[in-house]
mmCIF file with all atom_site columns, C-alpha atoms in Angstrom:
data_model
loop_
_atom_site.group_PDB
_atom_site.id
_atom_site.type_symbol
_atom_site.label_atom_id
_atom_site.label_alt_id
_atom_site.label_comp_id
_atom_site.label_asym_id
_atom_site.label_entity_id
_atom_site.label_seq_id
_atom_site.pdbx_PDB_ins_code
_atom_site.Cartn_x
_atom_site.Cartn_y
_atom_site.Cartn_z
_atom_site.occupancy
_atom_site.B_iso_or_equiv
_atom_site.pdbx_formal_charge
_atom_site.auth_seq_id
_atom_site.auth_comp_id
_atom_site.auth_asym_id
_atom_site.auth_atom_id
_atom_site.pdbx_PDB_model_num
ATOM 1   C CA . UNK F 1 1   ? 32.394 73.885 34.299  1.00 48.00 ? 16  UNK F CA 1
ATOM 2   C CA . UNK F 1 2   ? 32.458 75.840 31.026  1.00 47.00 ? 17  UNK F CA 1
ATOM 3   C CA . UNK F 1 3   ? 33.488 79.463 30.631  1.00 48.00 ? 18  UNK F CA 1
ATOM 4   C CA . UNK F 1 4   ? 32.024 82.012 28.220  1.00 51.00 ? 19  UNK F CA 1
ATOM 5   C CA . UNK F 1 5   ? 34.474 83.727 25.861  1.00 48.00 ? 20  UNK F CA 1
ATOM 6   C CA . UNK F 1 6   ? 33.927 86.397 23.224  1.00 51.00 ? 21  UNK F CA 1
ATOM 7   C CA . UNK F 1 7   ? 33.888 84.973 19.701  1.00 47.00 ? 22  UNK F CA 1
ATOM 8   C CA . UNK F 1 8   ? 35.875 86.777 16.934  1.00 49.00 ? 23  UNK F CA 1
ATOM 9   C CA . UNK F 1 9   ? 32.620 86.942 14.934  1.00 50.00 ? 24  UNK F CA 1
ATOM 10  C CA . UNK F 1 10  ? 30.684 88.458 17.815  1.00 54.00 ? 25  UNK F CA 1
ATOM 11  C CA . UNK F 1 11  ? 28.592 86.719 20.421  1.00 53.00 ? 26  UNK F CA 1
ATOM 12  C CA . UNK F 1 12  ? 29.910 84.320 22.980  1.00 49.00 ? 27  UNK F CA 1
ATOM 13  C CA . UNK F 1 13  ? 30.969 80.694 22.876  1.00 49.00 ? 28  UNK F CA 1
ATOM 14  C CA . UNK F 1 14  ? 31.428 78.119 25.619  1.00 49.00 ? 29  UNK F CA 1
ATOM 15  C CA . UNK F 1 15  ? 34.967 76.869 26.117  1.00 47.00 ? 30  UNK F CA 1
ATOM 16  C CA . UNK F 1 16  ? 35.967 73.843 28.218  1.00 46.00 ? 31  UNK F CA 1
ATOM 17  C CA . UNK F 1 17  ? 37.220 74.850 31.634  1.00 47.00 ? 32  UNK F CA 1
ATOM 18  C CA . UNK F 1 18  ? 40.932 74.137 32.176  1.00 46.00 ? 33  UNK F CA 1
ATOM 19  C CA . UNK F 1 19  ? 42.120 72.885 35.551  1.00 45.00 ? 34  UNK F CA 1
ATOM 20  C CA . UNK F 1 20  ? 45.667 73.842 36.523  1.00 48.00 ? 35  UNK F CA 1
ATOM 21  C CA . UNK F 1 21  ? 47.931 70.955 37.493  1.00 47.00 ? 36  UNK F CA 1
ATOM 22  C CA . UNK F 1 22  ? 51.350 70.484 39.000  1.00 53.00 ? 37  UNK F CA 1
ATOM 23  C CA . UNK F 1 23  ? 54.333 70.610 36.653  1.00 55.00 ? 38  UNK F CA 1
ATOM 24  C CA . UNK F 1 24  ? 54.779 67.399 34.680  1.00 53.00 ? 39  UNK F CA 1
ATOM 25  C CA . UNK F 1 25  ? 51.231 66.135 35.180  1.00 50.00 ? 40  UNK F CA 1
ATOM 26  C CA . UNK F 1 26  ? 48.511 65.979 32.574  1.00 48.00 ? 41  UNK F CA 1
ATOM 27  C CA . UNK F 1 27  ? 45.970 68.830 32.563  1.00 47.00 ? 42  UNK F CA 1
ATOM 28  C CA . UNK F 1 28  ? 42.301 67.903 32.822  1.00 44.00 ? 43  UNK F CA 1
ATOM 29  C CA . UNK F 1 29  ? 39.430 69.438 30.919  1.00 39.00 ? 44  UNK F CA 1
ATOM 30  C CA . UNK F 1 30  ? 35.721 69.384 31.528  1.00 40.00 ? 45  UNK F CA 1
ATOM 31  C CA . UNK F 1 31  ? 33.272 69.408 28.651  1.00 39.00 ? 46  UNK F CA 1
ATOM 32  C CA . UNK F 1 32  ? 30.292 71.774 28.736  1.00 38.00 ? 47  UNK F CA 1
ATOM 33  C CA . UNK F 1 33  ? 27.071 70.129 29.899  1.00 39.00 ? 48  UNK F CA 1
ATOM 34  C CA . UNK F 1 34  ? 25.265 71.130 26.701  1.00 37.00 ? 49  UNK F CA 1
ATOM 35  C CA . UNK F 1 35  ? 26.895 68.681 24.292  1.00 37.00 ? 50  UNK F CA 1
ATOM 36  C CA . UNK F 1 36  ? 24.554 69.163 21.320  1.00 34.00 ? 51  UNK F CA 1
ATOM 37  C CA . UNK F 1 37  ? 25.137 65.854 19.514  1.00 32.00 ? 52  UNK F CA 1
ATOM 38  C CA . UNK F 1 38  ? 21.544 65.683 18.277  1.00 34.00 ? 53  UNK F CA 1
ATOM 39  C CA . UNK F 1 39  ? 21.784 69.059 16.539  1.00 30.00 ? 54  UNK F CA 1
ATOM 40  C CA . UNK F 1 40  ? 25.193 68.169 15.077  1.00 29.00 ? 55  UNK F CA 1
ATOM 41  C CA . UNK F 1 41  ? 23.873 64.854 13.738  1.00 31.00 ? 56  UNK F CA 1
ATOM 42  C CA . UNK F 1 42  ? 20.790 66.467 12.194  1.00 30.00 ? 57  UNK F CA 1
ATOM 43  C CA . UNK F 1 43  ? 22.858 69.145 10.449  1.00 27.00 ? 58  UNK F CA 1
ATOM 44  C CA . UNK F 1 44  ? 25.126 66.492 8.948   1.00 29.00 ? 59  UNK F CA 1
ATOM 45  C CA . UNK F 1 45  ? 22.158 64.447 7.782   1.00 29.00 ? 60  UNK F CA 1
ATOM 46  C CA . UNK F 1 46  ? 20.353 67.398 6.231   1.00 30.00 ? 61  UNK F CA 1
ATOM 47  C CA . UNK F 1 47  ? 23.471 68.332 4.246   1.00 31.00 ? 62  UNK F CA 1
ATOM 48  C CA . UNK F 1 48  ? 23.754 64.828 2.810   1.00 38.00 ? 63  UNK F CA 1
ATOM 49  C CA . UNK F 1 49  ? 21.336 65.577 -0.008  1.00 45.00 ? 64  UNK F CA 1
ATOM 50  C CA . UNK F 1 50  ? 18.854 62.926 1.134   1.00 49.00 ? 65  UNK F CA 1
ATOM 51  C CA . UNK F 1 51  ? 16.227 62.631 3.754   1.00 54.00 ? 66  UNK F CA 1
ATOM 52  C CA . UNK F 1 52  ? 12.558 63.338 3.734   1.00 56.00 ? 67  UNK F CA 1
ATOM 53  C CA . UNK F 1 53  ? 11.814 60.621 1.185   1.00 61.00 ? 68  UNK F CA 1
ATOM 54  C CA . UNK F 1 54  ? 8.664  58.622 1.883   1.00 81.00 ? 69  UNK F CA 1
ATOM 55  C CA . UNK F 1 55  ? 9.771  55.012 2.175   1.00 84.00 ? 70  UNK F CA 1
ATOM 56  C CA . UNK F 1 56  ? 7.801  51.827 2.392   1.00 88.00 ? 71  UNK F CA 1
ATOM 57  C CA . UNK F 1 57  ? 8.563  49.223 5.062   1.00 87.00 ? 72  UNK F CA 1
ATOM 58  C CA . UNK F 1 58  ? 10.636 47.225 2.567   1.00 90.00 ? 73  UNK F CA 1
ATOM 59  C CA . UNK F 1 59  ? 12.876 50.168 1.587   1.00 92.00 ? 74  UNK F CA 1
ATOM 60  C CA . UNK F 1 60  ? 15.911 51.800 3.161   1.00 92.00 ? 75  UNK F CA 1
ATOM 61  C CA . UNK F 1 61  ? 17.543 55.095 2.227   1.00 93.00 ? 76  UNK F CA 1
ATOM 62  C CA . UNK F 1 62  ? 21.338 54.874 2.335   1.00 94.00 ? 77  UNK F CA 1
ATOM 63  C CA . UNK F 1 63  ? 23.823 57.682 1.872   1.00 95.00 ? 78  UNK F CA 1
ATOM 64  C CA . UNK F 1 64  ? 27.110 56.316 0.588   1.00 96.00 ? 79  UNK F CA 1
ATOM 65  C CA . UNK F 1 65  ? 30.014 58.375 1.892   1.00 96.00 ? 80  UNK F CA 1
ATOM 66  C CA . UNK F 1 66  ? 33.337 58.249 0.038   1.00 94.00 ? 81  UNK F CA 1
ATOM 67  C CA . UNK F 1 67  ? 36.748 58.852 1.622   1.00 90.00 ? 82  UNK F CA 1
ATOM 68  C CA . UNK F 1 68  ? 36.790 62.161 -0.306  1.00 91.00 ? 83  UNK F CA 1
ATOM 69  C CA . UNK F 1 69  ? 33.618 63.261 1.590   1.00 94.00 ? 84  UNK F CA 1
ATOM 70  C CA . UNK F 1 70  ? 31.507 62.977 -1.574  1.00 95.00 ? 85  UNK F CA 1
ATOM 71  C CA . UNK F 1 71  ? 28.027 61.595 -0.902  1.00 96.00 ? 86  UNK F CA 1
ATOM 72  C CA . UNK F 1 72  ? 25.262 59.947 -2.891  1.00 96.00 ? 87  UNK F CA 1
ATOM 73  C CA . UNK F 1 73  ? 21.927 58.752 -1.535  1.00 94.00 ? 88  UNK F CA 1
ATOM 74  C CA . UNK F 1 74  ? 20.056 55.734 -2.900  1.00 94.00 ? 89  UNK F CA 1
ATOM 75  C CA . UNK F 1 75  ? 16.813 53.982 -1.943  1.00 93.00 ? 90  UNK F CA 1
ATOM 76  C CA . UNK F 1 76  ? 17.278 50.215 -1.812  1.00 94.00 ? 91  UNK F CA 1
ATOM 77  C CA . UNK F 1 77  ? 15.239 47.223 -0.682  1.00 94.00 ? 92  UNK F CA 1
ATOM 78  C CA . UNK F 1 78  ? 15.876 45.988 2.873   1.00 93.00 ? 93  UNK F CA 1
ATOM 79  C CA . UNK F 1 79  ? 15.948 42.432 1.479   1.00 95.00 ? 94  UNK F CA 1
ATOM 80  C CA . UNK F 1 80  ? 18.901 43.319 -0.807  1.00 96.00 ? 95  UNK F CA 1
ATOM 81  C CA . UNK F 1 81  ? 22.277 41.896 0.121   1.00 96.00 ? 96  UNK F CA 1
ATOM 82  C CA . UNK F 1 82  ? 25.378 44.066 0.230   1.00 95.00 ? 97  UNK F CA 1
ATOM 83  C CA . UNK F 1 83  ? 26.400 42.517 -3.104  1.00 95.00 ? 98  UNK F CA 1
ATOM 84  C CA . UNK F 1 84  ? 23.017 43.493 -4.635  1.00 96.00 ? 99  UNK F CA 1
ATOM 85  C CA . UNK F 1 85  ? 23.502 47.050 -3.345  1.00 96.00 ? 100 UNK F CA 1
ATOM 86  C CA . UNK F 1 86  ? 27.045 47.209 -4.777  1.00 95.00 ? 101 UNK F CA 1
ATOM 87  C CA . UNK F 1 87  ? 25.822 46.048 -8.191  1.00 95.00 ? 102 UNK F CA 1
ATOM 88  C CA . UNK F 1 88  ? 22.971 48.597 -8.172  1.00 96.00 ? 103 UNK F CA 1
ATOM 89  C CA . UNK F 1 89  ? 25.402 51.338 -7.168  1.00 96.00 ? 104 UNK F CA 1
ATOM 90  C CA . UNK F 1 90  ? 27.746 50.358 -10.021 1.00 94.00 ? 105 UNK F CA 1
ATOM 91  C CA . UNK F 1 91  ? 24.884 50.504 -12.548 1.00 95.00 ? 106 UNK F CA 1
ATOM 92  C CA . UNK F 1 92  ? 24.057 54.043 -11.404 1.00 94.00 ? 107 UNK F CA 1
ATOM 93  C CA . UNK F 1 93  ? 27.572 55.198 -10.419 1.00 95.00 ? 108 UNK F CA 1
ATOM 94  C CA . UNK F 1 94  ? 27.574 58.797 -9.109  1.00 95.00 ? 109 UNK F CA 1
ATOM 95  C CA . UNK F 1 95  ? 29.799 61.010 -11.261 1.00 93.00 ? 110 UNK F CA 1
ATOM 96  C CA . UNK F 1 96  ? 31.109 62.869 -8.182  1.00 94.00 ? 111 UNK F CA 1
ATOM 97  C CA . UNK F 1 97  ? 32.655 59.588 -6.979  1.00 94.00 ? 112 UNK F CA 1
ATOM 98  C CA . UNK F 1 98  ? 35.233 59.649 -9.769  1.00 92.00 ? 113 UNK F CA 1
ATOM 99  C CA . UNK F 1 99  ? 36.139 56.740 -12.047 1.00 92.00 ? 114 UNK F CA 1
ATOM 100 C CA . UNK F 1 100 ? 33.737 53.823 -11.967 1.00 93.00 ? 115 UNK F CA 1
ATOM 101 C CA . UNK F 1 101 ? 35.227 50.570 -10.649 1.00 92.00 ? 116 UNK F CA 1
ATOM 102 C CA . UNK F 1 102 ? 35.198 47.652 -13.071 1.00 89.00 ? 117 UNK F CA 1
ATOM 103 C CA . UNK F 1 103 ? 33.612 45.236 -10.585 1.00 89.00 ? 118 UNK F CA 1
ATOM 104 C CA . UNK F 1 104 ? 31.518 45.193 -7.423  1.00 89.00 ? 119 UNK F CA 1
ATOM 105 C CA . UNK F 1 105 ? 34.387 43.215 -5.875  1.00 89.00 ? 120 UNK F CA 1
ATOM 106 C CA . UNK F 1 106 ? 36.330 46.493 -5.735  1.00 92.00 ? 121 UNK F CA 1
ATOM 107 C CA . UNK F 1 107 ? 33.719 48.016 -3.398  1.00 94.00 ? 122 UNK F CA 1
ATOM 108 C CA . UNK F 1 108 ? 33.531 47.630 0.354   1.00 95.00 ? 123 UNK F CA 1
ATOM 109 C CA . UNK F 1 109 ? 30.817 48.933 2.674   1.00 95.00 ? 124 UNK F CA 1
ATOM 110 C CA . UNK F 1 110 ? 31.655 49.998 6.203   1.00 94.00 ? 125 UNK F CA 1
ATOM 111 C CA . UNK F 1 111 ? 28.832 50.592 8.679   1.00 93.00 ? 126 UNK F CA 1
ATOM 112 C CA . UNK F 1 112 ? 29.152 51.186 12.389  1.00 90.00 ? 127 UNK F CA 1
ATOM 113 C CA . UNK F 1 113 ? 32.817 50.148 12.411  1.00 91.00 ? 128 UNK F CA 1
ATOM 114 C CA . UNK F 1 114 ? 32.288 46.836 10.576  1.00 92.00 ? 129 UNK F CA 1
ATOM 115 C CA . UNK F 1 115 ? 32.660 45.709 7.005   1.00 93.00 ? 130 UNK F CA 1
ATOM 116 C CA . UNK F 1 116 ? 29.614 44.260 5.292   1.00 91.00 ? 131 UNK F CA 1
ATOM 117 C CA . UNK F 1 117 ? 29.919 40.741 3.997   1.00 92.00 ? 132 UNK F CA 1
ATOM 118 C CA . UNK F 1 118 ? 28.548 40.432 0.456   1.00 93.00 ? 133 UNK F CA 1
ATOM 119 C CA . UNK F 1 119 ? 25.841 38.080 1.737   1.00 94.00 ? 134 UNK F CA 1
ATOM 120 C CA . UNK F 1 120 ? 24.749 40.412 4.566   1.00 94.00 ? 135 UNK F CA 1
ATOM 121 C CA . UNK F 1 121 ? 21.212 41.773 4.168   1.00 94.00 ? 136 UNK F CA 1
ATOM 122 C CA . UNK F 1 122 ? 20.598 45.525 4.351   1.00 93.00 ? 137 UNK F CA 1
ATOM 123 C CA . UNK F 1 123 ? 17.865 44.996 6.942   1.00 89.00 ? 138 UNK F CA 1
ATOM 124 C CA . UNK F 1 124 ? 20.701 44.506 9.455   1.00 88.00 ? 139 UNK F CA 1
ATOM 125 C CA . UNK F 1 125 ? 21.497 48.249 9.451   1.00 85.00 ? 140 UNK F CA 1
ATOM 126 C CA . UNK F 1 126 ? 19.604 50.661 11.644  1.00 80.00 ? 141 UNK F CA 1
ATOM 127 C CA . UNK F 1 127 ? 17.030 52.785 9.844   1.00 74.00 ? 142 UNK F CA 1
ATOM 128 C CA . UNK F 1 128 ? 16.489 56.387 10.929  1.00 76.00 ? 143 UNK F CA 1
ATOM 129 C CA . UNK F 1 129 ? 13.012 57.873 10.534  1.00 71.00 ? 144 UNK F CA 1
ATOM 130 C CA . UNK F 1 130 ? 13.205 60.493 7.819   1.00 70.00 ? 145 UNK F CA 1
ATOM 131 C CA . UNK F 1 131 ? 16.985 60.386 7.512   1.00 83.00 ? 146 UNK F CA 1
ATOM 132 C CA . UNK F 1 132 ? 19.268 58.266 5.335   1.00 88.00 ? 147 UNK F CA 1
ATOM 133 C CA . UNK F 1 133 ? 21.588 55.741 6.946   1.00 92.00 ? 148 UNK F CA 1
ATOM 134 C CA . UNK F 1 134 ? 25.239 56.592 6.259   1.00 94.00 ? 149 UNK F CA 1
ATOM 135 C CA . UNK F 1 135 ? 27.425 53.767 4.944   1.00 95.00 ? 150 UNK F CA 1
ATOM 136 C CA . UNK F 1 136 ? 31.080 54.425 4.152   1.00 96.00 ? 151 UNK F CA 1
ATOM 137 C CA . UNK F 1 137 ? 32.083 53.324 0.680   1.00 96.00 ? 152 UNK F CA 1
ATOM 138 C CA . UNK F 1 138 ? 35.659 52.184 0.105   1.00 95.00 ? 153 UNK F CA 1
ATOM 139 C CA . UNK F 1 139 ? 36.845 51.659 -3.464  1.00 93.00 ? 154 UNK F CA 1
ATOM 140 C CA . UNK F 1 140 ? 39.896 49.472 -4.040  1.00 88.00 ? 155 UNK F CA 1
ATOM 141 C CA . UNK F 1 141 ? 40.542 49.978 -7.760  1.00 81.00 ? 156 UNK F CA 1
ATOM 142 C CA . UNK F 1 142 ? 41.915 46.780 -9.319  1.00 75.00 ? 157 UNK F CA 1
ATOM 143 C CA . UNK F 1 143 ? 43.264 45.502 -6.028  1.00 67.00 ? 158 UNK F CA 1
ATOM 144 C CA . UNK F 1 144 ? 43.172 41.743 -5.640  1.00 60.00 ? 159 UNK F CA 1
ATOM 145 C CA . UNK F 1 145 ? 41.678 40.328 -2.477  1.00 63.00 ? 160 UNK F CA 1
ATOM 146 C CA . UNK F 1 146 ? 43.981 38.628 0.072   1.00 66.00 ? 161 UNK F CA 1
ATOM 147 C CA . UNK F 1 147 ? 42.605 35.267 -1.077  1.00 69.00 ? 162 UNK F CA 1
ATOM 148 C CA . UNK F 1 148 ? 43.538 36.053 -4.702  1.00 63.00 ? 163 UNK F CA 1
ATOM 149 C CA . UNK F 1 149 ? 47.051 37.080 -3.623  1.00 60.00 ? 164 UNK F CA 1
ATOM 150 C CA . UNK F 1 150 ? 47.396 33.897 -1.572  1.00 70.00 ? 165 UNK F CA 1
ATOM 151 C CA . UNK F 1 151 ? 46.191 31.712 -4.465  1.00 66.00 ? 166 UNK F CA 1
ATOM 152 C CA . UNK F 1 152 ? 48.669 33.278 -6.918  1.00 60.00 ? 167 UNK F CA 1
ATOM 153 C CA . UNK F 1 153 ? 51.674 32.707 -4.604  1.00 61.00 ? 168 UNK F CA 1
#
């Protein structure tokens, strides 16, 4: 059960209800029933700078999200591999992302908790009607891969 509390900016906000417990035990909290994930997701998507682009069936709109929270949205072909997408991103490197890596091998894509293999096709990511798909972009500047380290040892 949630309780209403007065907000410092005026109006009221729902707060999780706190259940008292015996000394030494862990308190429990209940979350308000109106968990507005859909509205949170749509506000994040609309602030990404993309969305609303008319796409054909063979296109996908991807917002690349850096660790610094910088974003850039690109329209790519669903038949492109992750390596193709990395090379296209390098050719049109967003200035807000900082220094451009020297090779696509320094880029890694992370989607839904998994790294993309270079041979993986973009059609394997979920497409959202009217909204770009967010893919995390990790840049490892001049870092050798584990295989390169192993080969040099």
